[in-house]
Structure formats: structure tokens, C-alpha cells
Amino acid sequence: MLISFEPPDISADIMITDNIEAKVKAPFKAEVHQPLLAKHQKLDPARLKEKKILSALELNKLTNVLYNFGSTSTEPYKGLLLPADEGYRCYNPRNAIVFLNEKGIIGEYIEICFECHRNEVSSEEIKMGEFCNEKYKLIKEYFYARGIKYGTGKNVD
């Protein structure tokens, strides 16, 4: 499943006093401690902005981009490789690829921030090869073409 979501607002106003005590003026938000994506938990559809369940053919096209494009690619491609420590540091992911079982429980996931070109995977078992500008662009276009607009629009390059 492809999804888009708004990250929880974890900001709070903190006031430091002269006795080094911090007082939080904002109310506690439960979602701060309940991430949207976690293995072995049920995906909460109320927290999603958009979702698209992929057919077998659509999943095959996505895995082609994920596994056949990169520095060890069998496909011809020209892209600038992105070292892990390059790029912006925002990491404000709005999109993910989620693998669910028949009960809606998350097995694995790939969380993506198209803004800073970073991603997080749920485990070391997900190996997607090298990422580059072109690969992020292809994945972003894939999301957009399947109706996932939030986080993949023209305002997120």
C-alpha cells in the first residue's frame, strides 16, 4: 500500500527559568508516543491523508524501480548518487510504502521524505540498493501517478 500522512505535531513551547526547570505550556499529545508506522501494529487509517492498495502488476512496477535502479543497476540510468550524509536534514516524511498482512498489521515499511531525499526502513531485511536523485524522482512520480498527491506535489522537489 502507498500512503501519505501528516507527521504528528510534536512541537511544544518550552520555557527555561533561571532555576533550569523546563515547563511545557502545550498540552501533551498522545500521538507523539504512538508512531504511525511500527512493525506488528495495526495501521490507523484515520491518520492517513491518502492510500492506494497496489495490484500485483503495480507492485511489480514499483519493485522494478526500487531494486533495478541504482549503482548496481541492470537498467541504463544516469543519476547523481546521494551519499547517506548529503542533502537537507529536514526528514519530515509524508509518504510510505507499507506491507500489511491480511489483518491489516504492518509487516514492513519504507518511509520516505521526498523533500530531503532520505528514507527509513523498518528492518535490515529491506534492501533497496543505492538511492540517487533519479531514483527518488521515479518513486515520487510513481506515487503521484497512483493518486498520492500529498508530499509528492510540485512544492516538494
Short mmCIF file of N, CA and C in Angstrom, two decimals, residues 24-141:
data_model
loop_
_atom_site.label_atom_id
_atom_site.label_comp_id
_atom_site.label_asym_id
_atom_site.label_seq_id
_atom_site.Cartn_x
_atom_site.Cartn_y
_atom_site.Cartn_z
N VAL A 24 6.45 22.87 30.24
CA VAL A 24 5.81 22.73 28.94
C VAL A 24 4.45 23.39 29.01
N LYS A 25 4.22 24.35 28.12
CA LYS A 25 2.96 25.09 28.11
C LYS A 25 1.92 24.45 27.18
N ALA A 26 2.38 23.60 26.26
CA ALA A 26 1.46 22.97 25.33
C ALA A 26 0.93 21.66 25.93
N PRO A 27 -0.30 21.27 25.57
CA PRO A 27 -0.84 20.01 26.10
C PRO A 27 -0.08 18.81 25.52
N PHE A 28 -0.04 17.75 26.30
CA PHE A 28 0.60 16.51 25.86
C PHE A 28 -0.20 15.91 24.72
N LYS A 29 0.49 15.45 23.69
CA LYS A 29 -0.18 14.84 22.55
C LYS A 29 0.17 13.36 22.51
N ALA A 30 -0.83 12.50 22.58
CA ALA A 30 -0.62 11.06 22.66
C ALA A 30 0.09 10.51 21.43
N GLU A 31 -0.19 11.08 20.23
CA GLU A 31 0.41 10.52 19.02
C GLU A 31 1.92 10.67 18.97
N VAL A 32 2.48 11.51 19.81
CA VAL A 32 3.93 11.66 19.85
C VAL A 32 4.57 10.32 20.22
N HIS A 33 3.92 9.59 21.09
CA HIS A 33 4.46 8.32 21.55
C HIS A 33 3.84 7.12 20.83
N GLN A 34 2.98 7.37 19.87
CA GLN A 34 2.37 6.31 19.10
C GLN A 34 2.64 6.57 17.62
N PRO A 35 3.78 6.10 17.12
CA PRO A 35 4.11 6.37 15.73
C PRO A 35 3.10 5.73 14.79
N LEU A 36 2.92 6.33 13.65
CA LEU A 36 2.02 5.79 12.65
C LEU A 36 2.54 4.46 12.12
N LEU A 37 3.84 4.41 11.88
CA LEU A 37 4.44 3.21 11.30
C LEU A 37 5.30 2.50 12.34
N ALA A 38 4.89 1.33 12.70
CA ALA A 38 5.67 0.47 13.59
C ALA A 38 5.31 -0.97 13.26
N LYS A 39 6.32 -1.82 13.20
CA LYS A 39 6.07 -3.22 12.88
C LYS A 39 5.16 -3.85 13.92
N HIS A 40 4.35 -4.76 13.47
CA HIS A 40 3.46 -5.56 14.31
C HIS A 40 2.34 -4.74 14.97
N GLN A 41 2.02 -3.59 14.41
CA GLN A 41 0.88 -2.82 14.90
C GLN A 41 -0.09 -2.64 13.74
N LYS A 42 -1.32 -2.36 14.07
CA LYS A 42 -2.34 -2.12 13.04
C LYS A 42 -2.17 -0.70 12.50
N LEU A 43 -2.27 -0.54 11.19
CA LEU A 43 -2.18 0.77 10.56
C LEU A 43 -3.48 1.52 10.85
N ASP A 44 -3.35 2.72 11.38
CA ASP A 44 -4.51 3.54 11.74
C ASP A 44 -4.96 4.36 10.52
N PRO A 45 -6.04 3.96 9.85
CA PRO A 45 -6.48 4.67 8.64
C PRO A 45 -6.93 6.10 8.91
N ALA A 46 -7.31 6.41 10.14
CA ALA A 46 -7.75 7.77 10.47
C ALA A 46 -6.61 8.77 10.37
N ARG A 47 -5.38 8.31 10.49
CA ARG A 47 -4.22 9.21 10.44
C ARG A 47 -3.66 9.35 9.02
N LEU A 48 -4.25 8.69 8.05
CA LEU A 48 -3.78 8.75 6.67
C LEU A 48 -4.48 9.87 5.92
N LYS A 49 -3.74 10.53 5.05
CA LYS A 49 -4.35 11.51 4.16
C LYS A 49 -4.85 10.81 2.90
N GLU A 50 -4.02 9.92 2.35
CA GLU A 50 -4.35 9.18 1.13
C GLU A 50 -3.79 7.77 1.25
N LYS A 51 -4.40 6.84 0.53
CA LYS A 51 -3.87 5.48 0.48
C LYS A 51 -4.21 4.87 -0.87
N LYS A 52 -3.38 3.96 -1.30
CA LYS A 52 -3.59 3.26 -2.56
C LYS A 52 -3.10 1.83 -2.39
N ILE A 53 -4.02 0.89 -2.45
CA ILE A 53 -3.65 -0.52 -2.39
C ILE A 53 -3.21 -0.92 -3.79
N LEU A 54 -2.04 -1.51 -3.89
CA LEU A 54 -1.46 -1.83 -5.19
C LEU A 54 -1.88 -3.22 -5.67
N SER A 55 -2.12 -3.31 -6.97
CA SER A 55 -2.36 -4.61 -7.60
C SER A 55 -1.01 -5.31 -7.76
N ALA A 56 -1.04 -6.57 -8.14
CA ALA A 56 0.21 -7.31 -8.35
C ALA A 56 1.05 -6.66 -9.44
N LEU A 57 0.42 -6.18 -10.50
CA LEU A 57 1.14 -5.52 -11.59
C LEU A 57 1.76 -4.21 -11.12
N GLU A 58 1.00 -3.42 -10.35
CA GLU A 58 1.53 -2.15 -9.82
C GLU A 58 2.70 -2.40 -8.87
N LEU A 59 2.59 -3.43 -8.04
CA LEU A 59 3.68 -3.78 -7.12
C LEU A 59 4.92 -4.20 -7.88
N ASN A 60 4.73 -4.93 -8.99
CA ASN A 60 5.86 -5.34 -9.82
C ASN A 60 6.57 -4.13 -10.41
N LYS A 61 5.81 -3.12 -10.86
CA LYS A 61 6.41 -1.90 -11.40
C LYS A 61 7.18 -1.14 -10.32
N LEU A 62 6.63 -1.09 -9.11
CA LEU A 62 7.31 -0.41 -8.01
C LEU A 62 8.60 -1.14 -7.63
N THR A 63 8.56 -2.45 -7.52
CA THR A 63 9.78 -3.18 -7.15
C THR A 63 10.84 -3.08 -8.24
N ASN A 64 10.41 -2.91 -9.49
CA ASN A 64 11.38 -2.69 -10.56
C ASN A 64 12.18 -1.42 -10.31
N VAL A 65 11.49 -0.35 -9.90
CA VAL A 65 12.18 0.92 -9.61
C VAL A 65 13.06 0.76 -8.36
N LEU A 66 12.51 0.14 -7.31
CA LEU A 66 13.24 0.01 -6.05
C LEU A 66 14.50 -0.84 -6.19
N TYR A 67 14.41 -1.94 -6.92
CA TYR A 67 15.51 -2.91 -6.93
C TYR A 67 16.35 -2.93 -8.19
N ASN A 68 15.86 -2.35 -9.27
CA ASN A 68 16.62 -2.42 -10.52
C ASN A 68 17.23 -1.09 -10.96
N PHE A 69 17.11 -0.06 -10.14
CA PHE A 69 17.74 1.22 -10.44
C PHE A 69 18.66 1.57 -9.29
N GLY A 70 19.88 1.92 -9.61
CA GLY A 70 20.86 2.27 -8.58
C GLY A 70 22.25 2.05 -9.12
N SER A 71 23.24 2.09 -8.25
CA SER A 71 24.62 1.99 -8.71
C SER A 71 24.96 0.62 -9.26
N THR A 72 24.24 -0.42 -8.85
CA THR A 72 24.49 -1.76 -9.39
C THR A 72 23.36 -2.18 -10.31
N SER A 73 22.74 -1.21 -10.94
CA SER A 73 21.56 -1.43 -11.76
C SER A 73 21.87 -2.23 -13.01
N THR A 74 20.87 -2.99 -13.44
CA THR A 74 20.93 -3.65 -14.74
C THR A 74 20.25 -2.78 -15.79
N GLU A 75 19.59 -1.71 -15.34
CA GLU A 75 18.90 -0.77 -16.24
C GLU A 75 19.84 0.40 -16.54
N PRO A 76 19.80 0.92 -17.79
CA PRO A 76 20.59 2.11 -18.07
C PRO A 76 19.98 3.31 -17.35
N TYR A 77 20.78 4.03 -16.61
CA TYR A 77 20.27 5.21 -15.91
C TYR A 77 21.42 6.16 -15.66
N LYS A 78 21.08 7.42 -15.60
CA LYS A 78 22.07 8.45 -15.30
C LYS A 78 21.52 9.23 -14.13
N GLY A 79 22.13 9.10 -12.99
CA GLY A 79 21.66 9.81 -11.81
C GLY A 79 22.83 10.12 -10.89
N LEU A 80 22.68 11.13 -10.13
CA LEU A 80 23.69 11.52 -9.17
C LEU A 80 23.44 10.76 -7.87
N LEU A 81 24.40 9.93 -7.47
CA LEU A 81 24.24 9.17 -6.22
C LEU A 81 24.26 10.12 -5.04
N LEU A 82 23.42 9.82 -4.06
CA LEU A 82 23.33 10.63 -2.87
C LEU A 82 23.96 9.89 -1.70
N PRO A 83 25.13 10.30 -1.24
CA PRO A 83 25.69 9.67 -0.05
C PRO A 83 24.74 9.85 1.12
N ALA A 84 24.80 8.95 2.07
CA ALA A 84 23.87 8.97 3.21
C ALA A 84 23.93 10.27 3.99
N ASP A 85 25.08 10.94 4.00
CA ASP A 85 25.20 12.15 4.80
C ASP A 85 25.01 13.43 3.99
N GLU A 86 24.53 13.32 2.76
CA GLU A 86 24.32 14.50 1.92
C GLU A 86 22.88 14.98 2.01
N GLY A 87 22.62 16.15 1.50
CA GLY A 87 21.26 16.65 1.38
C GLY A 87 20.80 17.40 2.60
N TYR A 88 19.54 17.79 2.55
CA TYR A 88 18.93 18.54 3.64
C TYR A 88 18.69 17.62 4.83
N ARG A 89 18.49 18.19 5.98
CA ARG A 89 18.31 17.41 7.19
C ARG A 89 16.90 17.47 7.75
N CYS A 90 15.94 17.91 6.95
CA CYS A 90 14.59 18.12 7.49
C CYS A 90 13.98 16.82 8.00
N TYR A 91 14.14 15.77 7.33
CA TYR A 91 13.45 14.49 7.50
C TYR A 91 12.08 14.66 8.13
N ASN A 92 11.17 15.08 7.28
CA ASN A 92 9.78 15.27 7.64
C ASN A 92 8.96 14.39 6.69
N PRO A 93 9.02 13.06 6.88
CA PRO A 93 8.39 12.15 5.91
C PRO A 93 6.88 12.32 5.85
N ARG A 94 6.37 12.23 4.64
CA ARG A 94 4.93 12.36 4.43
C ARG A 94 4.39 11.17 3.65
N ASN A 95 5.28 10.28 3.23
CA ASN A 95 4.88 9.16 2.38
C ASN A 95 5.55 7.87 2.83
N ALA A 96 4.91 6.77 2.48
CA ALA A 96 5.50 5.47 2.82
C ALA A 96 4.93 4.39 1.92
N ILE A 97 5.69 3.32 1.83
CA ILE A 97 5.25 2.07 1.21
C ILE A 97 5.10 1.11 2.39
N VAL A 98 3.90 0.56 2.56
CA VAL A 98 3.60 -0.27 3.72
C VAL A 98 3.18 -1.65 3.26
N PHE A 99 3.76 -2.67 3.87
CA PHE A 99 3.41 -4.05 3.58
C PHE A 99 2.59 -4.57 4.76
N LEU A 100 1.31 -4.86 4.50
CA LEU A 100 0.38 -5.30 5.54
C LEU A 100 0.03 -6.77 5.36
N ASN A 101 -0.30 -7.44 6.47
CA ASN A 101 -0.82 -8.80 6.34
C ASN A 101 -2.34 -8.73 6.16
N GLU A 102 -3.00 -9.87 6.08
CA GLU A 102 -4.44 -9.90 5.82
C GLU A 102 -5.27 -9.28 6.94
N LYS A 103 -4.71 -9.11 8.13
CA LYS A 103 -5.42 -8.49 9.25
C LYS A 103 -5.13 -6.99 9.37
N GLY A 104 -4.36 -6.43 8.43
CA GLY A 104 -4.02 -5.01 8.46
C GLY A 104 -2.87 -4.68 9.39
N ILE A 105 -2.10 -5.68 9.79
CA ILE A 105 -0.95 -5.49 10.66
C ILE A 105 0.28 -5.19 9.80
N ILE A 106 1.06 -4.19 10.20
CA ILE A 106 2.25 -3.80 9.45
C ILE A 106 3.34 -4.86 9.60
N GLY A 107 3.80 -5.38 8.45
CA GLY A 107 4.92 -6.32 8.45
C GLY A 107 6.22 -5.56 8.25
N GLU A 108 6.29 -4.77 7.21
CA GLU A 108 7.47 -3.96 6.90
C GLU A 108 6.99 -2.64 6.30
N TYR A 109 7.89 -1.66 6.27
CA TYR A 109 7.55 -0.38 5.65
C TYR A 109 8.81 0.34 5.20
N ILE A 110 8.62 1.24 4.24
CA ILE A 110 9.66 2.14 3.75
C ILE A 110 9.07 3.54 3.87
N GLU A 111 9.62 4.34 4.75
CA GLU A 111 9.14 5.71 4.99
C GLU A 111 10.03 6.65 4.16
N ILE A 112 9.42 7.62 3.47
CA ILE A 112 10.16 8.46 2.53
C ILE A 112 9.88 9.94 2.75
N CYS A 113 10.95 10.74 2.72
CA CYS A 113 10.82 12.20 2.69
C CYS A 113 11.34 12.64 1.33
N PHE A 114 10.43 13.02 0.44
CA PHE A 114 10.84 13.45 -0.89
C PHE A 114 11.47 14.84 -0.86
N GLU A 115 11.28 15.56 0.22
CA GLU A 115 11.83 16.91 0.33
C GLU A 115 13.34 16.87 0.54
N CYS A 116 13.81 16.03 1.44
CA CYS A 116 15.25 15.99 1.73
C CYS A 116 15.93 14.75 1.15
N HIS A 117 15.18 13.92 0.45
CA HIS A 117 15.74 12.72 -0.18
C HIS A 117 16.36 11.76 0.84
N ARG A 118 15.61 11.49 1.88
CA ARG A 118 16.03 10.50 2.87
C ARG A 118 14.90 9.50 3.06
N ASN A 119 15.25 8.32 3.57
CA ASN A 119 14.23 7.31 3.83
C ASN A 119 14.64 6.48 5.04
N GLU A 120 13.66 5.84 5.63
CA GLU A 120 13.88 4.93 6.75
C GLU A 120 13.14 3.64 6.43
N VAL A 121 13.76 2.52 6.74
CA VAL A 121 13.12 1.22 6.54
C VAL A 121 12.88 0.56 7.89
N SER A 122 11.91 -0.34 7.92
CA SER A 122 11.53 -0.97 9.18
C SER A 122 12.52 -2.01 9.66
N SER A 123 13.33 -2.55 8.76
CA SER A 123 14.32 -3.55 9.18
C SER A 123 15.42 -3.66 8.15
N GLU A 124 16.47 -4.32 8.54
CA GLU A 124 17.61 -4.53 7.63
C GLU A 124 17.26 -5.49 6.50
N GLU A 125 16.14 -6.17 6.60
CA GLU A 125 15.74 -7.12 5.56
C GLU A 125 15.29 -6.41 4.28
N ILE A 126 14.98 -5.13 4.39
CA ILE A 126 14.59 -4.36 3.20
C ILE A 126 15.85 -3.72 2.65
N LYS A 127 16.28 -4.23 1.52
CA LYS A 127 17.47 -3.71 0.85
C LYS A 127 17.03 -3.17 -0.50
N MET A 128 17.25 -1.89 -0.72
CA MET A 128 16.76 -1.26 -1.95
C MET A 128 17.88 -0.76 -2.83
N GLY A 129 19.12 -1.08 -2.52
CA GLY A 129 20.22 -0.59 -3.33
C GLY A 129 20.50 0.87 -3.06
N GLU A 130 21.31 1.46 -3.92
CA GLU A 130 21.70 2.86 -3.78
C GLU A 130 20.56 3.78 -4.22
N PHE A 131 20.41 4.88 -3.50
CA PHE A 131 19.44 5.89 -3.89
C PHE A 131 20.18 7.05 -4.54
N CYS A 132 19.54 7.64 -5.52
CA CYS A 132 20.10 8.79 -6.21
C CYS A 132 18.95 9.75 -6.51
N ASN A 133 19.28 10.91 -7.01
CA ASN A 133 18.23 11.88 -7.35
C ASN A 133 17.20 11.29 -8.30
N GLU A 134 17.67 10.56 -9.30
CA GLU A 134 16.77 9.99 -10.31
C GLU A 134 15.85 8.93 -9.69
N LYS A 135 16.37 8.12 -8.79
CA LYS A 135 15.54 7.08 -8.16
C LYS A 135 14.45 7.71 -7.30
N TYR A 136 14.79 8.74 -6.52
CA TYR A 136 13.78 9.45 -5.74
C TYR A 136 12.72 10.05 -6.67
N LYS A 137 13.17 10.61 -7.79
CA LYS A 137 12.25 11.21 -8.74
C LYS A 137 11.29 10.15 -9.30
N LEU A 138 11.82 8.97 -9.65
CA LEU A 138 10.98 7.90 -10.19
C LEU A 138 9.95 7.42 -9.16
N ILE A 139 10.37 7.28 -7.91
CA ILE A 139 9.45 6.83 -6.86
C ILE A 139 8.39 7.89 -6.60
N LYS A 140 8.82 9.13 -6.56
CA LYS A 140 7.88 10.25 -6.35
C LYS A 140 6.85 10.29 -7.47
N GLU A 141 7.27 10.14 -8.71
CA GLU A 141 6.36 10.12 -9.85
C GLU A 141 5.42 8.92 -9.79
#
